[in-house]
Amino acid sequence: MNLVRFRLFPKGSWRTPWQADTLMGAIAAVAARASGPEWLEAELLAPWRRNDPPFVLSDACPGDLLPAPALLPLFPRWPEAERKLVKKAAWLTPEQFDAVQKGGKPAMPQTAGGKFGFAATDAAMKSESRMRNTLDRLTDTTGNAGSLYPVTAIALESGFNYLSLYARVAVGKEAVLTNLLRLLADSGFGADVSTGFGHFGLAEGWEDASGLDRMEGANGWISLSTFQPAAGDPTEGYWQSFVKYGKLGPDFGIADVFKRPQWMLRPGACFRSKGLIREWYGRPIEAGDLLSAPALAELDSRGIHPIQPAYALAVPFVWPKEVEA
């Protein structure tokens, strides 16, 4: 598979985090609308089910920054004044990430908390609460007082004007993925696209990102994606996890849209590898692990079998000698 980068230019704020599994689900939805369920099943769903994905995505990263590996705070001899910054680090510059890939300790920026150093999430993205009002379904009005509720909108901080989306793509499938991303750009990504959230432009073509793979003596890998490990994936490493409460897209037309809670690993998860380092890890989450029994039965009766591709785009690195696993 080829490793490439796409540049996404947000036209405003968004509501849904740019996580790899959500992005792949959104791409599947626009593919179904544009090309029909038969194309979707043959080109995406069937390959996902047999663990032969035509492409694997990273989370979208602000500018040229890359996810901070989870083992970063474990390097010894961080000065006390820098430890809090290291623990809050969410992103590294390409030079800092390259140092970690080579097994070294990345340099701390001279200006504490600088946007282009060990950037915390809030140094690259900003969020704000916006108030919404519920509508009474009977009167189609806002009804009584107390119907206001907040929603969170996220945008890039000043100094950043694009998101980098990395992809491992099967040879010859680059144009297919590019077209799917264009369709997603046209429709918007995530919640509340009808009110202007999640719209973006896509730069022409893609860039070669194979430099992230050129690593001699690699004995580990770093995930650039939100993902769920497969049963046979390596377990010796460091990671941050969270529980994801997802929803089915509107295309399915069922009342119970809530997925079962899913345990996921954040980008930056890093693992030792005792054998050949693969290009991707993780697994597809099948419908039985994803949905409640009533929702599963309803969709099954209509011949619909959803799947959530929860793969990790992996890049190799040399496990630091000074960090034990």
PDB file of N, CA and C in Angstrom, residues 85-186:
ATOM      1  N   LEU A  85       3.873  20.185  30.492  1.00  0.00           N
ATOM      2  CA  LEU A  85       3.712  20.387  29.054  1.00  0.00           C
ATOM      3  C   LEU A  85       3.804  19.063  28.305  1.00  0.00           C
ATOM      4  N   VAL A  86       4.721  18.216  28.757  1.00  0.00           N
ATOM      5  CA  VAL A  86       4.886  16.911  28.106  1.00  0.00           C
ATOM      6  C   VAL A  86       3.635  16.062  28.297  1.00  0.00           C
ATOM      7  N   LYS A  87       3.063  16.070  29.509  1.00  0.00           N
ATOM      8  CA  LYS A  87       1.868  15.271  29.780  1.00  0.00           C
ATOM      9  C   LYS A  87       0.672  15.758  28.971  1.00  0.00           C
ATOM     10  N   LYS A  88       0.616  17.038  28.691  1.00  0.00           N
ATOM     11  CA  LYS A  88      -0.511  17.607  27.926  1.00  0.00           C
ATOM     12  C   LYS A  88      -0.293  17.540  26.420  1.00  0.00           C
ATOM     13  N   ALA A  89       0.895  17.103  26.012  1.00  0.00           N
ATOM     14  CA  ALA A  89       1.215  17.121  24.580  1.00  0.00           C
ATOM     15  C   ALA A  89       0.235  16.276  23.785  1.00  0.00           C
ATOM     16  N   ALA A  90      -0.298  16.842  22.731  1.00  0.00           N
ATOM     17  CA  ALA A  90      -1.180  16.111  21.823  1.00  0.00           C
ATOM     18  C   ALA A  90      -0.566  15.967  20.440  1.00  0.00           C
ATOM     19  N   TRP A  91       0.328  16.901  20.081  1.00  0.00           N
ATOM     20  CA  TRP A  91       0.880  16.929  18.730  1.00  0.00           C
ATOM     21  C   TRP A  91       2.371  17.200  18.771  1.00  0.00           C
ATOM     22  N   LEU A  92       3.079  16.675  17.774  1.00  0.00           N
ATOM     23  CA  LEU A  92       4.489  16.961  17.580  1.00  0.00           C
ATOM     24  C   LEU A  92       4.708  17.535  16.184  1.00  0.00           C
ATOM     25  N   THR A  93       5.740  18.340  16.047  1.00  0.00           N
ATOM     26  CA  THR A  93       6.138  18.783  14.715  1.00  0.00           C
ATOM     27  C   THR A  93       6.719  17.586  13.954  1.00  0.00           C
ATOM     28  N   PRO A  94       6.828  17.655  12.637  1.00  0.00           N
ATOM     29  CA  PRO A  94       7.438  16.553  11.888  1.00  0.00           C
ATOM     30  C   PRO A  94       8.854  16.236  12.369  1.00  0.00           C
ATOM     31  N   GLU A  95       9.628  17.264  12.751  1.00  0.00           N
ATOM     32  CA  GLU A  95      10.995  17.031  13.208  1.00  0.00           C
ATOM     33  C   GLU A  95      10.995  16.287  14.547  1.00  0.00           C
ATOM     34  N   GLN A  96      10.101  16.672  15.446  1.00  0.00           N
ATOM     35  CA  GLN A  96      10.014  15.992  16.741  1.00  0.00           C
ATOM     36  C   GLN A  96       9.530  14.552  16.576  1.00  0.00           C
ATOM     37  N   PHE A  97       8.546  14.360  15.696  1.00  0.00           N
ATOM     38  CA  PHE A  97       8.026  13.017  15.452  1.00  0.00           C
ATOM     39  C   PHE A  97       9.114  12.137  14.844  1.00  0.00           C
ATOM     40  N   ASP A  98       9.910  12.703  13.944  1.00  0.00           N
ATOM     41  CA  ASP A  98      11.006  11.954  13.327  1.00  0.00           C
ATOM     42  C   ASP A  98      12.022  11.520  14.381  1.00  0.00           C
ATOM     43  N   ALA A  99      12.286  12.388  15.361  1.00  0.00           N
ATOM     44  CA  ALA A  99      13.225  12.031  16.426  1.00  0.00           C
ATOM     45  C   ALA A  99      12.714  10.838  17.226  1.00  0.00           C
ATOM     46  N   VAL A 100      11.413  10.824  17.527  1.00  0.00           N
ATOM     47  CA  VAL A 100      10.834   9.696  18.255  1.00  0.00           C
ATOM     48  C   VAL A 100      10.889   8.435  17.401  1.00  0.00           C
ATOM     49  N   GLN A 101      10.588   8.561  16.112  1.00  0.00           N
ATOM     50  CA  GLN A 101      10.647   7.386  15.239  1.00  0.00           C
ATOM     51  C   GLN A 101      12.039   6.756  15.228  1.00  0.00           C
ATOM     52  N   LYS A 102      13.056   7.574  15.378  1.00  0.00           N
ATOM     53  CA  LYS A 102      14.430   7.071  15.360  1.00  0.00           C
ATOM     54  C   LYS A 102      14.887   6.593  16.732  1.00  0.00           C
ATOM     55  N   GLY A 103      13.970   6.599  17.710  1.00  0.00           N
ATOM     56  CA  GLY A 103      14.304   6.103  19.036  1.00  0.00           C
ATOM     57  C   GLY A 103      14.857   7.143  19.975  1.00  0.00           C
ATOM     58  N   GLY A 104      14.797   8.422  19.579  1.00  0.00           N
ATOM     59  CA  GLY A 104      15.375   9.482  20.390  1.00  0.00           C
ATOM     60  C   GLY A 104      14.330  10.307  21.120  1.00  0.00           C
ATOM     61  N   LYS A 105      14.812  11.140  22.007  1.00  0.00           N
ATOM     62  CA  LYS A 105      13.963  12.040  22.783  1.00  0.00           C
ATOM     63  C   LYS A 105      13.818  13.342  22.011  1.00  0.00           C
ATOM     64  N   PRO A 106      12.602  13.756  21.687  1.00  0.00           N
ATOM     65  CA  PRO A 106      12.434  14.971  20.892  1.00  0.00           C
ATOM     66  C   PRO A 106      12.781  16.216  21.696  1.00  0.00           C
ATOM     67  N   ALA A 107      13.190  17.257  20.989  1.00  0.00           N
ATOM     68  CA  ALA A 107      13.567  18.507  21.646  1.00  0.00           C
ATOM     69  C   ALA A 107      12.317  19.260  22.098  1.00  0.00           C
ATOM     70  N   MET A 108      12.373  19.795  23.307  1.00  0.00           N
ATOM     71  CA  MET A 108      11.310  20.644  23.803  1.00  0.00           C
ATOM     72  C   MET A 108      11.468  22.031  23.187  1.00  0.00           C
ATOM     73  N   PRO A 109      10.374  22.651  22.741  1.00  0.00           N
ATOM     74  CA  PRO A 109      10.484  23.995  22.158  1.00  0.00           C
ATOM     75  C   PRO A 109      10.987  25.000  23.183  1.00  0.00           C
ATOM     76  N   GLN A 110      11.621  26.048  22.701  1.00  0.00           N
ATOM     77  CA  GLN A 110      12.157  27.070  23.589  1.00  0.00           C
ATOM     78  C   GLN A 110      11.063  27.856  24.298  1.00  0.00           C
ATOM     79  N   THR A 111       9.935  28.070  23.611  1.00  0.00           N
ATOM     80  CA  THR A 111       8.835  28.815  24.220  1.00  0.00           C
ATOM     81  C   THR A 111       7.817  27.814  24.731  1.00  0.00           C
ATOM     82  N   ALA A 112       7.630  27.798  26.052  1.00  0.00           N
ATOM     83  CA  ALA A 112       6.749  26.800  26.669  1.00  0.00           C
ATOM     84  C   ALA A 112       5.349  26.877  26.085  1.00  0.00           C
ATOM     85  N   GLY A 113       4.841  25.732  25.661  1.00  0.00           N
ATOM     86  CA  GLY A 113       3.482  25.673  25.135  1.00  0.00           C
ATOM     87  C   GLY A 113       3.332  26.246  23.750  1.00  0.00           C
ATOM     88  N   GLY A 114       4.444  26.461  23.029  1.00  0.00           N
ATOM     89  CA  GLY A 114       4.354  27.033  21.698  1.00  0.00           C
ATOM     90  C   GLY A 114       3.530  26.171  20.762  1.00  0.00           C
ATOM     91  N   LYS A 115       2.809  26.798  19.833  1.00  0.00           N
ATOM     92  CA  LYS A 115       1.908  26.054  18.958  1.00  0.00           C
ATOM     93  C   LYS A 115       2.649  25.026  18.119  1.00  0.00           C
ATOM     94  N   PHE A 116       3.884  25.313  17.784  1.00  0.00           N
ATOM     95  CA  PHE A 116       4.593  24.411  16.900  1.00  0.00           C
ATOM     96  C   PHE A 116       5.625  23.586  17.664  1.00  0.00           C
ATOM     97  N   GLY A 117       5.404  23.422  18.955  1.00  0.00           N
ATOM     98  CA  GLY A 117       6.254  22.572  19.760  1.00  0.00           C
ATOM     99  C   GLY A 117       5.449  21.386  20.251  1.00  0.00           C
ATOM    100  N   PHE A 118       5.513  21.116  21.544  1.00  0.00           N
ATOM    101  CA  PHE A 118       4.662  20.080  22.120  1.00  0.00           C
ATOM    102  C   PHE A 118       3.287  20.681  22.282  1.00  0.00           C
ATOM    103  N   ALA A 119       2.530  20.724  21.233  1.00  0.00           N
ATOM    104  CA  ALA A 119       1.258  21.434  21.245  1.00  0.00           C
ATOM    105  C   ALA A 119       0.188  20.611  21.943  1.00  0.00           C
ATOM    106  N   ALA A 120      -0.483  21.222  22.894  1.00  0.00           N
ATOM    107  CA  ALA A 120      -1.681  20.614  23.469  1.00  0.00           C
ATOM    108  C   ALA A 120      -2.821  20.766  22.479  1.00  0.00           C
ATOM    109  N   THR A 121      -3.881  20.014  22.699  1.00  0.00           N
ATOM    110  CA  THR A 121      -5.012  20.082  21.774  1.00  0.00           C
ATOM    111  C   THR A 121      -5.507  21.505  21.609  1.00  0.00           C
ATOM    112  N   ASP A 122      -5.603  22.258  22.724  1.00  0.00           N
ATOM    113  CA  ASP A 122      -6.154  23.604  22.634  1.00  0.00           C
ATOM    114  C   ASP A 122      -5.176  24.597  22.009  1.00  0.00           C
ATOM    115  N   ALA A 123      -3.941  24.170  21.723  1.00  0.00           N
ATOM    116  CA  ALA A 123      -3.019  25.041  21.006  1.00  0.00           C
ATOM    117  C   ALA A 123      -3.212  24.945  19.505  1.00  0.00           C
ATOM    118  N   ALA A 124      -3.873  23.897  19.045  1.00  0.00           N
ATOM    119  CA  ALA A 124      -4.082  23.692  17.616  1.00  0.00           C
ATOM    120  C   ALA A 124      -5.547  23.822  17.222  1.00  0.00           C
ATOM    121  N   MET A 125      -6.442  23.531  18.155  1.00  0.00           N
ATOM    122  CA  MET A 125      -7.873  23.618  17.887  1.00  0.00           C
ATOM    123  C   MET A 125      -8.556  24.338  19.035  1.00  0.00           C
ATOM    124  N   LYS A 126      -9.589  25.079  18.722  1.00  0.00           N
ATOM    125  CA  LYS A 126     -10.354  25.787  19.745  1.00  0.00           C
ATOM    126  C   LYS A 126     -11.795  25.302  19.704  1.00  0.00           C
ATOM    127  N   SER A 127     -12.415  25.281  20.852  1.00  0.00           N
ATOM    128  CA  SER A 127     -13.819  24.866  20.918  1.00  0.00           C
ATOM    129  C   SER A 127     -14.625  25.929  21.657  1.00  0.00           C
ATOM    130  N   GLU A 128     -15.872  26.006  21.313  1.00  0.00           N
ATOM    131  CA  GLU A 128     -16.771  26.951  21.971  1.00  0.00           C
ATOM    132  C   GLU A 128     -18.168  26.342  22.041  1.00  0.00           C
ATOM    133  N   SER A 129     -18.913  26.750  23.041  1.00  0.00           N
ATOM    134  CA  SER A 129     -20.288  26.272  23.199  1.00  0.00           C
ATOM    135  C   SER A 129     -21.241  27.206  22.475  1.00  0.00           C
ATOM    136  N   ARG A 130     -22.188  26.626  21.786  1.00  0.00           N
ATOM    137  CA  ARG A 130     -23.245  27.399  21.137  1.00  0.00           C
ATOM    138  C   ARG A 130     -24.588  26.872  21.627  1.00  0.00           C
ATOM    139  N   MET A 131     -25.507  27.785  21.837  1.00  0.00           N
ATOM    140  CA  MET A 131     -26.793  27.389  22.393  1.00  0.00           C
ATOM    141  C   MET A 131     -27.768  27.011  21.292  1.00  0.00           C
ATOM    142  N   ARG A 132     -28.511  25.949  21.542  1.00  0.00           N
ATOM    143  CA  ARG A 132     -29.564  25.495  20.638  1.00  0.00           C
ATOM    144  C   ARG A 132     -30.891  25.493  21.404  1.00  0.00           C
ATOM    145  N   ASN A 133     -31.974  25.490  20.659  1.00  0.00           N
ATOM    146  CA  ASN A 133     -33.301  25.456  21.259  1.00  0.00           C
ATOM    147  C   ASN A 133     -34.059  24.252  20.718  1.00  0.00           C
ATOM    148  N   THR A 134     -34.696  23.501  21.611  1.00  0.00           N
ATOM    149  CA  THR A 134     -35.482  22.348  21.164  1.00  0.00           C
ATOM    150  C   THR A 134     -36.821  22.816  20.615  1.00  0.00           C
ATOM    151  N   LEU A 135     -37.345  22.049  19.672  1.00  0.00           N
ATOM    152  CA  LEU A 135     -38.657  22.339  19.092  1.00  0.00           C
ATOM    153  C   LEU A 135     -39.685  21.346  19.600  1.00  0.00           C
ATOM    154  N   ASP A 136     -40.855  21.852  19.948  1.00  0.00           N
ATOM    155  CA  ASP A 136     -41.974  20.993  20.328  1.00  0.00           C
ATOM    156  C   ASP A 136     -42.505  20.323  19.066  1.00  0.00           C
ATOM    157  N   ARG A 137     -42.562  18.987  19.057  1.00  0.00           N
ATOM    158  CA  ARG A 137     -42.977  18.271  17.839  1.00  0.00           C
ATOM    159  C   ARG A 137     -44.446  18.500  17.499  1.00  0.00           C
ATOM    160  N   LEU A 138     -45.242  18.874  18.505  1.00  0.00           N
ATOM    161  CA  LEU A 138     -46.669  19.088  18.260  1.00  0.00           C
ATOM    162  C   LEU A 138     -46.957  20.481  17.735  1.00  0.00           C
ATOM    163  N   THR A 139     -46.252  21.480  18.275  1.00  0.00           N
ATOM    164  CA  THR A 139     -46.538  22.868  17.894  1.00  0.00           C
ATOM    165  C   THR A 139     -45.511  23.452  16.935  1.00  0.00           C
ATOM    166  N   ASP A 140     -44.379  22.766  16.761  1.00  0.00           N
ATOM    167  CA  ASP A 140     -43.283  23.246  15.925  1.00  0.00           C
ATOM    168  C   ASP A 140     -42.781  24.614  16.385  1.00  0.00           C
ATOM    169  N   THR A 141     -42.832  24.847  17.688  1.00  0.00           N
ATOM    170  CA  THR A 141     -42.310  26.071  18.286  1.00  0.00           C
ATOM    171  C   THR A 141     -41.301  25.696  19.356  1.00  0.00           C
ATOM    172  N   THR A 142     -40.621  26.718  19.872  1.00  0.00           N
ATOM    173  CA  THR A 142     -39.614  26.452  20.901  1.00  0.00           C
ATOM    174  C   THR A 142     -40.246  26.113  22.241  1.00  0.00           C
ATOM    175  N   GLY A 143     -41.524  26.366  22.416  1.00  0.00           N
ATOM    176  CA  GLY A 143     -42.220  25.922  23.626  1.00  0.00           C
ATOM    177  C   GLY A 143     -41.808  26.687  24.857  1.00  0.00           C
ATOM    178  N   ASN A 144     -41.792  25.996  25.985  1.00  0.00           N
ATOM    179  CA  ASN A 144     -41.542  26.628  27.270  1.00  0.00           C
ATOM    180  C   ASN A 144     -40.072  26.981  27.462  1.00  0.00           C
ATOM    181  N   ALA A 145     -39.842  27.852  28.454  1.00  0.00           N
ATOM    182  CA  ALA A 145     -38.467  28.200  28.811  1.00  0.00           C
ATOM    183  C   ALA A 145     -37.752  26.952  29.329  1.00  0.00           C
ATOM    184  N   GLY A 146     -36.457  26.975  29.238  1.00  0.00           N
ATOM    185  CA  GLY A 146     -35.673  25.835  29.693  1.00  0.00           C
ATOM    186  C   GLY A 146     -35.376  24.841  28.604  1.00  0.00           C
ATOM    187  N   SER A 147     -35.719  25.167  27.352  1.00  0.00           N
ATOM    188  CA  SER A 147     -35.478  24.237  26.252  1.00  0.00           C
ATOM    189  C   SER A 147     -34.128  24.475  25.580  1.00  0.00           C
ATOM    190  N   LEU A 148     -33.355  25.435  26.086  1.00  0.00           N
ATOM    191  CA  LEU A 148     -32.033  25.686  25.526  1.00  0.00           C
ATOM    192  C   LEU A 148     -31.042  24.614  25.970  1.00  0.00           C
ATOM    193  N   TYR A 149     -30.123  24.271  25.084  1.00  0.00           N
ATOM    194  CA  TYR A 149     -29.065  23.331  25.440  1.00  0.00           C
ATOM    195  C   TYR A 149     -27.813  23.697  24.643  1.00  0.00           C
ATOM    196  N   PRO A 150     -26.621  23.404  25.193  1.00  0.00           N
ATOM    197  CA  PRO A 150     -25.383  23.781  24.503  1.00  0.00           C
ATOM    198  C   PRO A 150     -24.878  22.672  23.579  1.00  0.00           C
ATOM    199  N   VAL A 151     -24.225  23.064  22.507  1.00  0.00           N
ATOM    200  CA  VAL A 151     -23.490  22.139  21.642  1.00  0.00           C
ATOM    201  C   VAL A 151     -22.083  22.699  21.471  1.00  0.00           C
ATOM    202  N   THR A 152     -21.137  21.825  21.204  1.00  0.00           N
ATOM    203  CA  THR A 152     -19.743  22.243  21.065  1.00  0.00           C
ATOM    204  C   THR A 152     -19.364  22.329  19.596  1.00  0.00           C
ATOM    205  N   ALA A 153     -18.780  23.454  19.225  1.00  0.00           N
ATOM    206  CA  ALA A 153     -18.243  23.642  17.875  1.00  0.00           C
ATOM    207  C   ALA A 153     -16.729  23.760  17.980  1.00  0.00           C
ATOM    208  N   ILE A 154     -16.017  23.141  17.027  1.00  0.00           N
ATOM    209  CA  ILE A 154     -14.555  23.103  17.050  1.00  0.00           C
ATOM    210  C   ILE A 154     -14.029  23.725  15.756  1.00  0.00           C
ATOM    211  N   ALA A 155     -12.914  24.440  15.869  1.00  0.00           N
ATOM    212  CA  ALA A 155     -12.292  25.053  14.693  1.00  0.00           C
ATOM    213  C   ALA A 155     -10.782  25.060  14.887  1.00  0.00           C
ATOM    214  N   LEU A 156     -10.058  25.279  13.799  1.00  0.00           N
ATOM    215  CA  LEU A 156      -8.605  25.388  13.881  1.00  0.00           C
ATOM    216  C   LEU A 156      -8.221  26.720  14.509  1.00  0.00           C
ATOM    217  N   GLU A 157      -7.149  26.698  15.293  1.00  0.00           N
ATOM    218  CA  GLU A 157      -6.603  27.922  15.856  1.00  0.00           C
ATOM    219  C   GLU A 157      -5.918  28.723  14.749  1.00  0.00           C
ATOM    220  N   SER A 158      -5.700  30.012  15.014  1.00  0.00           N
ATOM    221  CA  SER A 158      -4.962  30.839  14.063  1.00  0.00           C
ATOM    222  C   SER A 158      -3.562  30.246  13.889  1.00  0.00           C
ATOM    223  N   GLY A 159      -3.052  30.314  12.685  1.00  0.00           N
ATOM    224  CA  GLY A 159      -1.773  29.679  12.378  1.00  0.00           C
ATOM    225  C   GLY A 159      -1.939  28.352  11.681  1.00  0.00           C
ATOM    226  N   PHE A 160      -3.145  27.816  11.699  1.00  0.00           N
ATOM    227  CA  PHE A 160      -3.451  26.569  10.996  1.00  0.00           C
ATOM    228  C   PHE A 160      -4.605  26.838  10.031  1.00  0.00           C
ATOM    229  N   ASN A 161      -4.475  26.393   8.798  1.00  0.00           N
ATOM    230  CA  ASN A 161      -5.582  26.582   7.854  1.00  0.00           C
ATOM    231  C   ASN A 161      -5.968  25.300   7.126  1.00  0.00           C
ATOM    232  N   TYR A 162      -5.347  24.176   7.482  1.00  0.00           N
ATOM    233  CA  TYR A 162      -5.740  22.918   6.860  1.00  0.00           C
ATOM    234  C   TYR A 162      -5.516  21.769   7.834  1.00  0.00           C
ATOM    235  N   LEU A 163      -6.151  20.661   7.522  1.00  0.00           N
ATOM    236  CA  LEU A 163      -5.978  19.403   8.240  1.00  0.00           C
ATOM    237  C   LEU A 163      -5.249  18.424   7.320  1.00  0.00           C
ATOM    238  N   SER A 164      -4.361  17.636   7.883  1.00  0.00           N
ATOM    239  CA  SER A 164      -3.668  16.601   7.116  1.00  0.00           C
ATOM    240  C   SER A 164      -4.315  15.256   7.397  1.00  0.00           C
ATOM    241  N   LEU A 165      -4.723  14.592   6.341  1.00  0.00           N
ATOM    242  CA  LEU A 165      -5.309  13.262   6.441  1.00  0.00           C
ATOM    243  C   LEU A 165      -4.378  12.291   5.735  1.00  0.00           C
ATOM    244  N   TYR A 166      -3.798  11.371   6.511  1.00  0.00           N
ATOM    245  CA  TYR A 166      -2.890  10.368   5.938  1.00  0.00           C
ATOM    246  C   TYR A 166      -3.683   9.117   5.578  1.00  0.00           C
ATOM    247  N   ALA A 167      -3.230   8.447   4.549  1.00  0.00           N
ATOM    248  CA  ALA A 167      -3.945   7.249   4.095  1.00  0.00           C
ATOM    249  C   ALA A 167      -2.961   6.235   3.535  1.00  0.00           C
ATOM    250  N   ARG A 168      -3.156   4.984   3.918  1.00  0.00           N
ATOM    251  CA  ARG A 168      -2.502   3.873   3.221  1.00  0.00           C
ATOM    252  C   ARG A 168      -3.500   3.376   2.186  1.00  0.00           C
ATOM    253  N   VAL A 169      -3.094   3.387   0.954  1.00  0.00           N
ATOM    254  CA  VAL A 169      -4.019   3.092  -0.135  1.00  0.00           C
ATOM    255  C   VAL A 169      -3.453   1.969  -0.996  1.00  0.00           C
ATOM    256  N   ALA A 170      -4.292   0.992  -1.301  1.00  0.00           N
ATOM    257  CA  ALA A 170      -3.876  -0.069  -2.214  1.00  0.00           C
ATOM    258  C   ALA A 170      -3.494   0.539  -3.560  1.00  0.00           C
ATOM    259  N   VAL A 171      -2.476  -0.024  -4.170  1.00  0.00           N
ATOM    260  CA  VAL A 171      -1.984   0.505  -5.453  1.00  0.00           C
ATOM    261  C   VAL A 171      -3.126   0.563  -6.462  1.00  0.00           C
ATOM    262  N   GLY A 172      -3.290   1.714  -7.083  1.00  0.00           N
ATOM    263  CA  GLY A 172      -4.342   1.900  -8.074  1.00  0.00           C
ATOM    264  C   GLY A 172      -5.652   2.408  -7.510  1.00  0.00           C
ATOM    265  N   LYS A 173      -5.750   2.511  -6.170  1.00  0.00           N
ATOM    266  CA  LYS A 173      -7.008   2.954  -5.545  1.00  0.00           C
ATOM    267  C   LYS A 173      -6.958   4.416  -5.105  1.00  0.00           C
ATOM    268  N   GLU A 174      -5.850   5.118  -5.385  1.00  0.00           N
ATOM    269  CA  GLU A 174      -5.733   6.510  -4.946  1.00  0.00           C
ATOM    270  C   GLU A 174      -6.836   7.387  -5.533  1.00  0.00           C
ATOM    271  N   ALA A 175      -7.144   7.197  -6.816  1.00  0.00           N
ATOM    272  CA  ALA A 175      -8.177   8.017  -7.454  1.00  0.00           C
ATOM    273  C   ALA A 175      -9.552   7.718  -6.860  1.00  0.00           C
ATOM    274  N   VAL A 176      -9.801   6.458  -6.496  1.00  0.00           N
ATOM    275  CA  VAL A 176     -11.081   6.093  -5.875  1.00  0.00           C
ATOM    276  C   VAL A 176     -11.247   6.818  -4.552  1.00  0.00           C
ATOM    277  N   LEU A 177     -10.203   6.797  -3.713  1.00  0.00           N
ATOM    278  CA  LEU A 177     -10.282   7.478  -2.424  1.00  0.00           C
ATOM    279  C   LEU A 177     -10.416   8.981  -2.610  1.00  0.00           C
ATOM    280  N   THR A 178      -9.693   9.545  -3.573  1.00  0.00           N
ATOM    281  CA  THR A 178      -9.799  10.983  -3.834  1.00  0.00           C
ATOM    282  C   THR A 178     -11.220  11.362  -4.203  1.00  0.00           C
ATOM    283  N   ASN A 179     -11.848  10.567  -5.051  1.00  0.00           N
ATOM    284  CA  ASN A 179     -13.230  10.852  -5.453  1.00  0.00           C
ATOM    285  C   ASN A 179     -14.183  10.748  -4.266  1.00  0.00           C
ATOM    286  N   LEU A 180     -13.963   9.768  -3.399  1.00  0.00           N
ATOM    287  CA  LEU A 180     -14.821   9.623  -2.220  1.00  0.00           C
ATOM    288  C   LEU A 180     -14.647  10.805  -1.275  1.00  0.00           C
ATOM    289  N   LEU A 181     -13.424  11.297  -1.126  1.00  0.00           N
ATOM    290  CA  LEU A 181     -13.202  12.468  -0.277  1.00  0.00           C
ATOM    291  C   LEU A 181     -13.842  13.713  -0.881  1.00  0.00           C
ATOM    292  N   ARG A 182     -13.843  13.810  -2.209  1.00  0.00           N
ATOM    293  CA  ARG A 182     -14.536  14.940  -2.855  1.00  0.00           C
ATOM    294  C   ARG A 182     -16.036  14.882  -2.577  1.00  0.00           C
ATOM    295  N   LEU A 183     -16.604  13.679  -2.642  1.00  0.00           N
ATOM    296  CA  LEU A 183     -18.029  13.526  -2.337  1.00  0.00           C
ATOM    297  C   LEU A 183     -18.319  13.929  -0.893  1.00  0.00           C
ATOM    298  N   LEU A 184     -17.419  13.552   0.015  1.00  0.00           N
ATOM    299  CA  LEU A 184     -17.601  13.916   1.417  1.00  0.00           C
ATOM    300  C   LEU A 184     -17.477  15.420   1.598  1.00  0.00           C
ATOM    301  N   ALA A 185     -16.542  16.039   0.883  1.00  0.00           N
ATOM    302  CA  ALA A 185     -16.406  17.492   0.958  1.00  0.00           C
ATOM    303  C   ALA A 185     -17.671  18.186   0.472  1.00  0.00           C
ATOM    304  N   ASP A 186     -18.289  17.639  -0.561  1.00  0.00           N
ATOM    305  CA  ASP A 186     -19.525  18.236  -1.103  1.00  0.00           C
ATOM    306  C   ASP A 186     -20.688  18.141  -0.117  1.00  0.00           C
TER     307      ASP A 186
END
